[in-house]
Amino acid sequence: MEQTTFHLPRSQPEEQGISSTAVIAFLNAIKERQLEVHSLMLLRHGRVTAEGWWAPYAPDIPHMLFSLSKSFTSTAIGFAAAEGKLSLDDEVISFFPEEAPEEAGTNLTSMRIRHLLMMGTGHALDTTDGMHQSADGNWVKAFLQVPVEHEPGTHFIYNSGATYMLAAILQKVTGQTLLDYLQPRLLEPLGIEGATWETCPRGIQIGGWGLSITTEDIAKFGQLYLQRGVWNSQRLLSEAWIDEATSKQIANGDGGASDWAQGYGYQFWRCRHGLYRGDGAFGQFCIVMPEHDAVLAMTSGTNDLQGVMDAVWDHLLPAMKQEPLPPDESAQAKLAAELKSLTLPIPQLQMDSRLEETVSGNVYSLEDNNEHWNKVVISFAGNQASFVISNLENEYTINLGRGEWVEGKTSFLQVEEKRIAASFTWLQEDTLELTMRLIETPFAFTSQIVFKEDALVWSRHSNVQPASNDIRGQVTGTV
């Protein structure tokens, strides 16, 4: 079956009962609260009413979804159950008898697929760290060795290892990876191209995180669930699955003002206002609003996920009316201009520095540091600079623009070579600032380099925490 790209239809907000002014207010709230959002796409009645990307992020660039990946893994299990390849009541250890402990306890033997789906495995802690630390890379065995303290189905603990087990079970019963299995069932029908998914050391796609797709792809996925499993007049998923997966299967708190305490389904979170969502770390969202016939897809790089959702509830949700609104050409033009001009702040030139000629091309040897970087070279040519850094194994070159983004590709600070946008400015005569945005991820890193005679002092921090590759404190280098 040949893949064909499918784009969602577009519409003015007022035609679908949404005020352009309300969307502008939402954008203003995001800006005022200093929430780093990378993209948004708002659908109403199946049509895109507002879409925007904060440069240097762009429509065609895939974005790392983190735990929003879990909702796609759940969907794969829904397909497999419908095809009779597995049952939600199958025992987890039945798929991996060779990996199970010799004396499996009652709680482990009674753990079912549905308990993995609802994050009700019975574990007291997330199993992911233990899986990562397994010396032989056998994550399945590591998961099954973790004590199960509670009766499955009675205790919620957010557990990415449980989602990995769903991926491992799917690969065991189908002989295919998650993406290969989803290709004809979900990706091709929705026109999702170029999806990638990280794998464990043994080649199983991780399930709980690691999927990368575009913002419009996220929106299509949400629209499929909003349409209760029907796409282009064809049923892909059963209504029964949609209802079960997105309804509260287990309690995860006492409700209240938190959108992380409203109940959990099958790898979907319940929200306030009767809505549900898939979401991932640092603000990757697919919010489905059945009563409003709306979907909101967003990617971000923020630690304040509740702040993003509060802005949605404060500004977008109340703006959705049952009937179309009168055209408002002035507000529509203003909204279109704002969406087109969205950008994350580019570090602007604060001053020129006479040090450019002095330090350009110098090779600085770095003191011991936790990342094992050993040399750095910074060179300037007109309005561009290059930052070359090396360790014992690799050398990386990042090109940066003066007061503008320069895009390229690198595997610096990333597992694989992916896109980066970088810029530089002088904060003071002796202080250079470098901004590097890994634009297929939520991460951005800002370095400050202070030059002192024949030495430099380098510090770096991330836009979001935790970030395992932050340089803690400062590193000194000498010519």
GROMACS .gro file of C-alpha atoms in nm:
model
  479
    1MET     CA    1   0.000   0.000   0.000
    2GLU     CA    2   0.154   0.330  -0.111
    3GLN     CA    3   0.171   0.597   0.157
    4THR     CA    4   0.003   0.927   0.073
    5THR     CA    5   0.040   1.239   0.280
    6PHE     CA    6  -0.293   1.364   0.411
    7HIS     CA    7  -0.340   1.714   0.548
    8LEU     CA    8  -0.631   1.809   0.768
    9PRO     CA    9  -0.872   2.068   0.624
   10ARG     CA   10  -0.832   2.430   0.736
   11SER     CA   11  -1.093   2.684   0.847
   12GLN     CA   12  -1.127   3.025   1.007
   13PRO     CA   13  -1.190   2.996   1.384
   14GLU     CA   14  -1.525   3.179   1.369
   15GLU     CA   15  -1.660   2.936   1.110
   16GLN     CA   16  -1.617   2.660   1.370
   17GLY     CA   17  -1.756   2.860   1.664
   18ILE     CA   18  -1.427   2.984   1.811
   19SER     CA   19  -1.336   3.349   1.859
   20SER     CA   20  -1.003   3.454   1.706
   21THR     CA   21  -0.972   3.695   1.996
   22ALA     CA   22  -0.979   3.402   2.241
   23VAL     CA   23  -0.694   3.229   2.056
   24ILE     CA   24  -0.496   3.555   2.070
   25ALA     CA   25  -0.564   3.570   2.445
   26PHE     CA   26  -0.431   3.214   2.478
   27LEU     CA   27  -0.113   3.306   2.291
   28ASN     CA   28  -0.072   3.611   2.514
   29ALA     CA   29  -0.116   3.396   2.826
   30ILE     CA   30   0.155   3.158   2.704
   31LYS     CA   31   0.387   3.454   2.651
   32GLU     CA   32   0.304   3.626   2.981
   33ARG     CA   33   0.358   3.306   3.180
   34GLN     CA   34   0.689   3.252   2.997
   35LEU     CA   35   0.585   2.903   2.890
   36GLU     CA   36   0.811   2.768   2.617
   37VAL     CA   37   0.569   2.621   2.365
   38HIS     CA   38   0.710   2.497   2.036
   39SER     CA   39   0.391   2.435   1.835
   40LEU     CA   40   0.014   2.416   1.852
   41MET     CA   41  -0.269   2.297   1.631
   42LEU     CA   42  -0.631   2.351   1.737
   43LEU     CA   43  -0.900   2.143   1.563
   44ARG     CA   44  -1.275   2.204   1.584
   45HIS     CA   45  -1.529   1.991   1.398
   46GLY     CA   46  -1.239   1.818   1.221
   47ARG     CA   47  -1.085   2.138   1.083
   48VAL     CA   48  -0.767   2.318   1.181
   49THR     CA   49  -0.873   2.658   1.313
   50ALA     CA   50  -0.535   2.776   1.442
   51GLU     CA   51  -0.181   2.649   1.398
   52GLY     CA   52   0.157   2.791   1.479
   53TRP     CA   53   0.523   2.706   1.531
   54TRP     CA   54   0.760   2.914   1.737
   55ALA     CA   55   1.068   2.954   1.515
   56PRO     CA   56   1.306   2.778   1.476
   57TYR     CA   57   1.050   2.494   1.514
   58ALA     CA   58   0.854   2.430   1.194
   59PRO     CA   59   0.563   2.221   1.056
   60ASP     CA   60   0.775   1.958   0.884
   61ILE     CA   61   1.009   1.894   1.179
   62PRO     CA   62   0.922   1.587   1.392
   63HIS     CA   63   0.922   1.639   1.767
   64MET     CA   64   1.014   1.394   2.040
   65LEU     CA   65   0.690   1.296   2.221
   66PHE     CA   66   0.827   1.143   2.540
   67SER     CA   67   0.532   0.977   2.721
   68LEU     CA   68   0.276   1.086   2.463
   69SER     CA   69   0.424   0.781   2.287
   70LYS     CA   70   0.237   0.566   2.542
   71SER     CA   71  -0.102   0.644   2.386
   72PHE     CA   72   0.022   0.508   2.052
   73THR     CA   73   0.148   0.190   2.223
   74SER     CA   74  -0.193   0.148   2.386
   75THR     CA   75  -0.356   0.186   2.044
   76ALA     CA   76  -0.136  -0.093   1.906
   77ILE     CA   77  -0.259  -0.318   2.188
   78GLY     CA   78  -0.616  -0.224   2.096
   79PHE     CA   79  -0.556  -0.341   1.738
   80ALA     CA   80  -0.391  -0.663   1.855
   81ALA     CA   81  -0.678  -0.742   2.092
   82ALA     CA   82  -0.933  -0.684   1.816
   83GLU     CA   83  -0.741  -0.924   1.591
   84GLY     CA   84  -0.731  -1.192   1.860
   85LYS     CA   85  -0.355  -1.184   1.894
   86LEU     CA   86  -0.388  -1.125   2.268
   87SER     CA   87  -0.643  -1.062   2.540
   88LEU     CA   88  -0.627  -0.789   2.802
   89ASP     CA   89  -0.672  -1.066   3.060
   90ASP     CA   90  -0.362  -1.257   2.947
   91GLU     CA   91  -0.103  -1.302   3.221
   92VAL     CA   92   0.209  -1.097   3.159
   93ILE     CA   93   0.453  -1.375   3.254
   94SER     CA   94   0.280  -1.616   3.015
   95PHE     CA   95   0.458  -1.440   2.726
   96PHE     CA   96   0.803  -1.466   2.884
   97PRO     CA   97   0.832  -1.792   3.079
   98GLU     CA   98   1.208  -1.803   3.022
   99GLU     CA   99   1.253  -1.455   3.176
  100ALA     CA  100   1.027  -1.501   3.480
  101PRO     CA  101   1.173  -1.556   3.829
  102GLU     CA  102   1.191  -1.918   3.943
  103GLU     CA  103   0.951  -1.838   4.224
  104ALA     CA  104   0.712  -1.577   4.090
  105GLY     CA  105   0.495  -1.432   4.364
  106THR     CA  106   0.116  -1.425   4.357
  107ASN     CA  107   0.105  -1.059   4.256
  108LEU     CA  108   0.336  -1.111   3.959
  109THR     CA  109   0.151  -1.418   3.837
  110SER     CA  110  -0.180  -1.233   3.857
  111MET     CA  111  -0.055  -0.929   3.662
  112ARG     CA  112  -0.250  -0.898   3.335
  113ILE     CA  113  -0.206  -0.689   3.021
  114ARG     CA  114  -0.484  -0.457   3.138
  115HIS     CA  115  -0.280  -0.383   3.452
  116LEU     CA  116   0.011  -0.272   3.233
  117LEU     CA  117  -0.226  -0.050   3.037
  118MET     CA  118  -0.376   0.121   3.344
  119MET     CA  119  -0.045   0.165   3.533
  120GLY     CA  120  -0.181  -0.068   3.798
  121THR     CA  121   0.094  -0.332   3.791
  122GLY     CA  122   0.120  -0.335   4.169
  123HIS     CA  123   0.475  -0.201   4.179
  124ALA     CA  124   0.562   0.058   4.442
  125LEU     CA  125   0.807   0.236   4.210
  126ASP     CA  126   0.860   0.292   3.840
  127THR     CA  127   1.061  -0.002   3.705
  128THR     CA  128   1.241   0.199   3.436
  129ASP     CA  129   1.563   0.269   3.627
  130GLY     CA  130   1.615  -0.101   3.698
  131MET     CA  131   1.561  -0.182   3.331
  132HIS     CA  132   1.819   0.078   3.223
  133GLN     CA  133   2.069  -0.062   3.469
  134SER     CA  134   2.038  -0.423   3.354
  135ALA     CA  135   2.389  -0.528   3.251
  136ASP     CA  136   2.273  -0.762   2.974
  137GLY     CA  137   2.020  -0.519   2.824
  138ASN     CA  138   1.734  -0.762   2.893
  139TRP     CA  139   1.467  -0.514   3.001
  140VAL     CA  140   1.191  -0.775   3.010
  141LYS     CA  141   1.383  -0.987   3.262
  142ALA     CA  142   1.470  -0.677   3.466
  143PHE     CA  143   1.101  -0.578   3.483
  144LEU     CA  144   0.993  -0.925   3.593
  145GLN     CA  145   1.256  -0.935   3.870
  146VAL     CA  146   1.120  -0.621   4.044
  147PRO     CA  147   0.911  -0.706   4.353
  148VAL     CA  148   0.535  -0.649   4.309
  149GLU     CA  149   0.423  -0.516   4.645
  150HIS     CA  150   0.054  -0.459   4.578
  151GLU     CA  151  -0.226  -0.659   4.421
  152PRO     CA  152  -0.238  -0.560   4.052
  153GLY     CA  153  -0.523  -0.323   3.972
  154THR     CA  154  -0.535  -0.172   4.321
  155HIS     CA  155  -0.241   0.070   4.323
  156PHE     CA  156  -0.151   0.337   4.063
  157ILE     CA  157   0.213   0.414   3.999
  158TYR     CA  158   0.326   0.585   3.679
  159ASN     CA  159   0.550   0.319   3.534
  160SER     CA  160   0.711   0.354   3.192
  161GLY     CA  161   0.844   0.001   3.230
  162ALA     CA  162   0.484  -0.122   3.209
  163THR     CA  163   0.447   0.040   2.868
  164TYR     CA  164   0.772  -0.114   2.752
  165MET     CA  165   0.629  -0.453   2.846
  166LEU     CA  166   0.327  -0.382   2.625
  167ALA     CA  167   0.567  -0.317   2.334
  168ALA     CA  168   0.759  -0.635   2.414
  169ILE     CA  169   0.440  -0.842   2.427
  170LEU     CA  170   0.320  -0.695   2.098
  171GLN     CA  171   0.650  -0.779   1.929
  172LYS     CA  172   0.639  -1.131   2.077
  173VAL     CA  173   0.289  -1.209   1.945
  174THR     CA  174   0.314  -1.034   1.606
  175GLY     CA  175   0.682  -1.068   1.519
  176GLN     CA  176   0.680  -0.697   1.432
  177THR     CA  177   0.801  -0.380   1.598
  178LEU     CA  178   0.543  -0.125   1.713
  179LEU     CA  179   0.593   0.096   1.407
  180ASP     CA  180   0.585  -0.192   1.160
  181TYR     CA  181   0.266  -0.322   1.321
  182LEU     CA  182   0.103   0.024   1.329
  183GLN     CA  183   0.207   0.109   0.972
  184PRO     CA  184  -0.091  -0.039   0.782
  185ARG     CA  185  -0.336  -0.008   1.072
  186LEU     CA  186  -0.279   0.351   1.188
  187LEU     CA  187   0.004   0.537   1.017
  188GLU     CA  188  -0.091   0.477   0.653
  189PRO     CA  189  -0.464   0.548   0.697
  190LEU     CA  190  -0.387   0.875   0.879
  191GLY     CA  191  -0.110   0.973   0.637
  192ILE     CA  192   0.161   0.979   0.906
  193GLU     CA  193   0.503   0.958   0.739
  194GLY     CA  194   0.856   0.942   0.873
  195ALA     CA  195   0.773   0.828   1.227
  196THR     CA  196   1.069   0.697   1.427
  197TRP     CA  197   1.080   0.514   1.761
  198GLU     CA  198   1.380   0.453   1.988
  199THR     CA  199   1.465   0.093   2.073
  200CYS     CA  200   1.600  -0.091   2.376
  201PRO     CA  201   1.936  -0.274   2.359
  202ARG     CA  202   1.757  -0.584   2.229
  203GLY     CA  203   1.576  -0.409   1.944
  204ILE     CA  204   1.230  -0.370   2.099
  205GLN     CA  205   1.081  -0.026   2.041
  206ILE     CA  206   1.052   0.129   2.384
  207GLY     CA  207   0.678   0.201   2.390
  208GLY     CA  208   0.678   0.432   2.692
  209TRP     CA  209   0.872   0.705   2.514
  210GLY     CA  210   1.086   0.750   2.203
  211LEU     CA  211   0.828   0.820   1.930
  212SER     CA  212   0.888   1.126   1.708
  213ILE     CA  213   0.624   1.266   1.470
  214THR     CA  214   0.501   1.610   1.361
  215THR     CA  215   0.241   1.829   1.531
  216GLU     CA  216  -0.016   1.760   1.260
  217ASP     CA  217   0.039   1.386   1.309
  218ILE     CA  218  -0.041   1.428   1.679
  219ALA     CA  219  -0.357   1.617   1.582
  220LYS     CA  220  -0.465   1.340   1.343
  221PHE     CA  221  -0.422   1.082   1.617
  222GLY     CA  222  -0.640   1.287   1.850
  223GLN     CA  223  -0.900   1.336   1.579
  224LEU     CA  224  -0.919   0.960   1.524
  225TYR     CA  225  -1.003   0.914   1.893
  226LEU     CA  226  -1.247   1.205   1.883
  227GLN     CA  227  -1.421   1.036   1.590
  228ARG     CA  228  -1.443   0.721   1.801
  229GLY     CA  229  -1.217   0.514   1.579
  230VAL     CA  230  -1.351   0.614   1.237
  231TRP     CA  231  -1.128   0.773   0.972
  232ASN     CA  232  -1.237   0.869   0.620
  233SER     CA  233  -1.562   0.672   0.670
  234GLN     CA  234  -1.367   0.357   0.761
  235ARG     CA  235  -1.356   0.208   1.109
  236LEU     CA  236  -1.002   0.156   1.232
  237LEU     CA  237  -1.066   0.108   1.606
  238SER     CA  238  -1.382  -0.011   1.779
  239GLU     CA  239  -1.595   0.232   1.979
  240ALA     CA  240  -1.570  -0.010   2.270
  241TRP     CA  241  -1.190   0.024   2.269
  242ILE     CA  242  -1.205   0.404   2.249
  243ASP     CA  243  -1.446   0.416   2.544
  244GLU     CA  244  -1.246   0.173   2.754
  245ALA     CA  245  -0.904   0.319   2.680
  246THR     CA  246  -1.004   0.679   2.754
  247SER     CA  247  -1.226   0.625   3.058
  248LYS     CA  248  -1.106   0.609   3.419
  249GLN     CA  249  -0.967   0.262   3.486
  250ILE     CA  250  -0.783   0.342   3.810
  251ALA     CA  251  -0.769   0.631   4.057
  252ASN     CA  252  -0.448   0.835   4.063
  253GLY     CA  253  -0.536   1.105   4.316
  254ASP     CA  254  -0.822   1.292   4.472
  255GLY     CA  255  -0.909   1.515   4.178
  256GLY     CA  256  -0.901   1.881   4.271
  257ALA     CA  257  -0.713   2.137   4.063
  258SER     CA  258  -0.451   1.896   3.928
  259ASP     CA  259  -0.490   1.741   3.585
  260TRP     CA  260  -0.270   1.455   3.706
  261ALA     CA  261  -0.522   1.339   3.968
  262GLN     CA  262  -0.841   1.288   3.766
  263GLY     CA  263  -0.799   0.918   3.692
  264TYR     CA  264  -0.606   0.714   3.436
  265GLY     CA  265  -0.725   0.497   3.146
  266TYR     CA  266  -0.520   0.279   2.915
  267GLN     CA  267  -0.216   0.507   2.871
  268PHE     CA  268  -0.445   0.811   2.857
  269TRP     CA  269  -0.491   1.065   3.136
  270ARG     CA  270  -0.830   1.193   3.240
  271CYS     CA  271  -0.849   1.575   3.263
  272ARG     CA  272  -1.068   1.821   3.440
  273HIS     CA  273  -1.381   1.930   3.250
  274GLY     CA  274  -1.451   1.572   3.142
  275LEU     CA  275  -1.172   1.561   2.883
  276TYR     CA  276  -0.881   1.323   2.826
  277ARG     CA  277  -0.532   1.342   2.685
  278GLY     CA  278  -0.207   1.177   2.599
  279ASP     CA  279   0.086   1.375   2.729
  280GLY     CA  280   0.462   1.364   2.756
  281ALA     CA  281   0.736   1.527   2.962
  282PHE     CA  282   0.809   1.894   2.901
  283GLY     CA  283   0.469   1.966   2.745
  284GLN     CA  284   0.386   1.727   2.461
  285PHE     CA  285   0.005   1.718   2.446
  286CYS     CA  286  -0.281   1.558   2.259
  287ILE     CA  287  -0.594   1.687   2.435
  288VAL     CA  288  -0.927   1.543   2.318
  289MET     CA  289  -1.245   1.734   2.404
  290PRO     CA  290  -1.544   1.518   2.305
  291GLU     CA  291  -1.816   1.751   2.435
  292HIS     CA  292  -1.666   2.036   2.234
  293ASP     CA  293  -1.576   1.829   1.924
  294ALA     CA  294  -1.221   1.963   1.948
  295VAL     CA  295  -0.859   1.847   1.963
  296LEU     CA  296  -0.551   2.041   2.069
  297ALA     CA  297  -0.202   1.919   1.976
  298MET     CA  298   0.100   2.091   2.128
  299THR     CA  299   0.474   2.041   2.161
  300SER     CA  300   0.682   2.229   2.416
  301GLY     CA  301   0.997   2.259   2.621
  302THR     CA  302   0.867   2.357   2.965
  303ASN     CA  303   0.854   2.214   3.315
  304ASP     CA  304   0.519   2.384   3.385
  305LEU     CA  305   0.277   2.141   3.218
  306GLN     CA  306  -0.009   2.242   3.447
  307GLY     CA  307   0.048   2.604   3.349
  308VAL     CA  308   0.002   2.516   2.982
  309MET     CA  309  -0.320   2.328   3.054
  310ASP     CA  310  -0.452   2.606   3.278
  311ALA     CA  311  -0.409   2.846   2.985
  312VAL     CA  312  -0.613   2.607   2.767
  313TRP     CA  313  -0.892   2.584   3.025
  314ASP     CA  314  -0.889   2.962   3.088
  315HIS     CA  315  -0.894   3.081   2.729
  316LEU     CA  316  -0.973   2.816   2.467
  317LEU     CA  317  -1.233   2.599   2.636
  318PRO     CA  318  -1.479   2.881   2.719
  319ALA     CA  319  -1.443   3.017   2.365
  320MET     CA  320  -1.598   2.713   2.196
  321LYS     CA  321  -1.958   2.789   2.100
  322GLN     CA  322  -2.218   2.556   1.953
  323GLU     CA  323  -2.288   2.770   1.645
  324PRO     CA  324  -2.060   2.950   1.399
  325LEU     CA  325  -1.971   3.305   1.496
  326PRO     CA  326  -2.003   3.613   1.276
  327PRO     CA  327  -1.690   3.674   1.068
  328ASP     CA  328  -1.438   3.902   1.239
  329GLU     CA  329  -1.191   3.993   0.968
  330SER     CA  330  -0.991   4.227   1.188
  331ALA     CA  331  -0.937   3.966   1.463
  332GLN     CA  332  -0.871   3.695   1.205
  333ALA     CA  333  -0.603   3.908   1.039
  334LYS     CA  334  -0.445   3.986   1.375
  335LEU     CA  335  -0.446   3.619   1.473
  336ALA     CA  336  -0.298   3.514   1.138
  337ALA     CA  337  -0.020   3.771   1.179
  338GLU     CA  338   0.055   3.658   1.534
  339LEU     CA  339   0.064   3.290   1.439
  340LYS     CA  340   0.292   3.363   1.145
  341SER     CA  341   0.535   3.567   1.355
  342LEU     CA  342   0.569   3.325   1.648
  343THR     CA  343   0.931   3.287   1.749
  344LEU     CA  344   1.136   3.200   2.053
  345PRO     CA  345   1.366   3.483   2.158
  346ILE     CA  346   1.689   3.492   1.961
  347PRO     CA  347   1.981   3.615   2.170
  348GLN     CA  348   2.037   3.960   2.023
  349LEU     CA  349   2.379   4.120   1.997
  350GLN     CA  350   2.432   4.317   2.315
  351MET     CA  351   2.776   4.444   2.225
  352ASP     CA  352   3.077   4.387   2.003
  353SER     CA  353   3.384   4.237   2.161
  354ARG     CA  354   3.744   4.303   2.066
  355LEU     CA  355   3.817   3.955   2.195
  356GLU     CA  356   3.680   3.791   1.881
  357GLU     CA  357   4.009   3.832   1.695
  358THR     CA  358   4.213   3.736   2.003
  359VAL     CA  359   4.034   3.411   2.090
  360SER     CA  360   3.925   3.300   1.742
  361GLY     CA  361   4.079   2.967   1.652
  362ASN     CA  362   4.251   2.911   1.986
  363VAL     CA  363   4.255   2.550   2.104
  364TYR     CA  364   4.153   2.529   2.470
  365SER     CA  365   4.229   2.213   2.666
  366LEU     CA  366   3.958   2.143   2.922
  367GLU     CA  367   4.002   2.021   3.276
  368ASP     CA  368   3.841   1.690   3.373
  369ASN     CA  369   3.462   1.708   3.358
  370ASN     CA  370   3.166   1.472   3.384
  371GLU     CA  371   3.111   1.471   3.007
  372HIS     CA  372   3.479   1.395   2.927
  373TRP     CA  373   3.510   1.686   2.684
  374ASN     CA  374   3.879   1.760   2.636
  375LYS     CA  375   3.914   2.038   2.375
  376VAL     CA  376   3.712   2.332   2.249
  377VAL     CA  377   3.776   2.580   1.965
  378ILE     CA  378   3.565   2.886   1.889
  379SER     CA  379   3.615   3.071   1.560
  380PHE     CA  380   3.448   3.384   1.422
  381ALA     CA  381   3.393   3.490   1.061
  382GLY     CA  382   3.164   3.784   0.994
  383ASN     CA  383   2.820   3.714   1.138
  384GLN     CA  384   2.886   3.346   1.197
  385ALA     CA  385   3.079   3.151   1.453
  386SER     CA  386   3.177   2.786   1.487
  387PHE     CA  387   3.200   2.593   1.810
  388VAL     CA  388   3.414   2.280   1.783
  389ILE     CA  389   3.422   2.044   2.079
  390SER     CA  390   3.580   1.703   2.113
  391ASN     CA  391   3.635   1.411   2.345
  392LEU     CA  392   3.854   1.105   2.298
  393GLU     CA  393   3.608   0.952   2.050
  394ASN     CA  394   3.437   1.231   1.854
  395GLU     CA  395   3.461   1.589   1.735
  396TYR     CA  396   3.150   1.800   1.683
  397THR     CA  397   3.115   2.129   1.494
  398ILE     CA  398   2.821   2.363   1.559
  399ASN     CA  399   2.770   2.670   1.339
  400LEU     CA  400   2.599   2.968   1.502
  401GLY     CA  401   2.452   3.295   1.373
  402ARG     CA  402   2.501   3.640   1.522
  403GLY     CA  403   2.151   3.742   1.628
  404GLU     CA  404   1.991   3.477   1.407
  405TRP     CA  405   1.949   3.101   1.396
  406VAL     CA  406   2.180   2.891   1.183
  407GLU     CA  407   2.039   2.545   1.123
  408GLY     CA  408   2.236   2.228   1.073
  409LYS     CA  409   2.261   1.870   1.190
  410THR     CA  410   2.464   1.722   1.472
  411SER     CA  411   2.483   1.432   1.714
  412PHE     CA  412   2.631   1.662   1.982
  413LEU     CA  413   2.415   1.621   2.296
  414GLN     CA  414   2.195   1.376   2.102
  415VAL     CA  415   2.198   1.001   2.049
  416GLU     CA  416   2.164   1.035   1.671
  417GLU     CA  417   2.242   1.309   1.421
  418LYS     CA  418   1.942   1.542   1.417
  419ARG     CA  419   1.860   1.904   1.346
  420ILE     CA  420   1.995   2.191   1.553
  421ALA     CA  421   1.948   2.569   1.543
  422ALA     CA  422   2.217   2.781   1.706
  423SER     CA  423   2.292   3.146   1.776
  424PHE     CA  424   2.552   3.353   1.963
  425THR     CA  425   2.593   3.693   2.122
  426TRP     CA  426   2.831   3.877   2.353
  427LEU     CA  427   2.677   3.956   2.689
  428GLN     CA  428   2.983   4.152   2.799
  429GLU     CA  429   3.325   4.228   2.656
  430ASP     CA  430   3.457   3.899   2.798
  431THR     CA  431   3.138   3.687   2.808
  432LEU     CA  432   3.011   3.493   2.506
  433GLU     CA  433   2.668   3.327   2.510
  434LEU     CA  434   2.586   3.034   2.281
  435THR     CA  435   2.229   2.906   2.240
  436MET     CA  436   2.177   2.562   2.087
  437ARG     CA  437   1.825   2.433   2.022
  438LEU     CA  438   1.788   2.063   1.942
  439ILE     CA  439   1.477   2.133   1.739
  440GLU     CA  440   1.353   1.774   1.710
  441THR     CA  441   1.340   1.758   2.090
  442PRO     CA  442   1.220   1.978   2.379
  443PHE     CA  443   1.579   2.059   2.473
  444ALA     CA  444   1.776   2.380   2.438
  445PHE     CA  445   2.116   2.448   2.595
  446THR     CA  446   2.265   2.786   2.676
  447SER     CA  447   2.640   2.812   2.730
  448GLN     CA  448   2.822   3.106   2.880
  449ILE     CA  449   3.194   3.126   2.812
  450VAL     CA  450   3.400   3.379   3.003
  451PHE     CA  451   3.745   3.451   2.858
  452LYS     CA  452   4.031   3.530   3.097
  453GLU     CA  453   4.371   3.596   2.938
  454ASP     CA  454   4.480   3.250   2.813
  455ALA     CA  455   4.184   3.065   2.967
  456LEU     CA  456   3.811   3.028   2.947
  457VAL     CA  457   3.543   2.924   3.195
  458TRP     CA  458   3.250   2.735   3.042
  459SER     CA  459   2.910   2.673   3.203
  460ARG     CA  460   2.596   2.531   3.047
  461HIS     CA  461   2.232   2.488   3.149
  462SER     CA  462   1.916   2.347   2.996
  463ASN     CA  463   1.573   2.501   2.939
  464VAL     CA  464   1.413   2.204   3.116
  465GLN     CA  465   1.516   1.978   3.399
  466PRO     CA  466   1.623   1.713   3.450
  467ALA     CA  467   1.884   1.724   3.179
  468SER     CA  468   2.148   1.456   3.219
  469ASN     CA  469   2.400   1.632   3.000
  470ASP     CA  470   2.414   1.966   3.182
  471ILE     CA  471   2.762   2.064   3.287
  472ARG     CA  472   2.743   2.093   3.662
  473GLY     CA  473   2.918   2.406   3.781
  474GLN     CA  474   3.195   2.531   3.555
  475VAL     CA  475   3.472   2.386   3.343
  476THR     CA  476   3.798   2.569   3.286
  477GLY     CA  477   4.005   2.549   2.969
  478THR     CA  478   4.350   2.683   2.891
  479VAL     CA  479   4.520   2.760   2.562
   0.00000   0.00000   0.00000
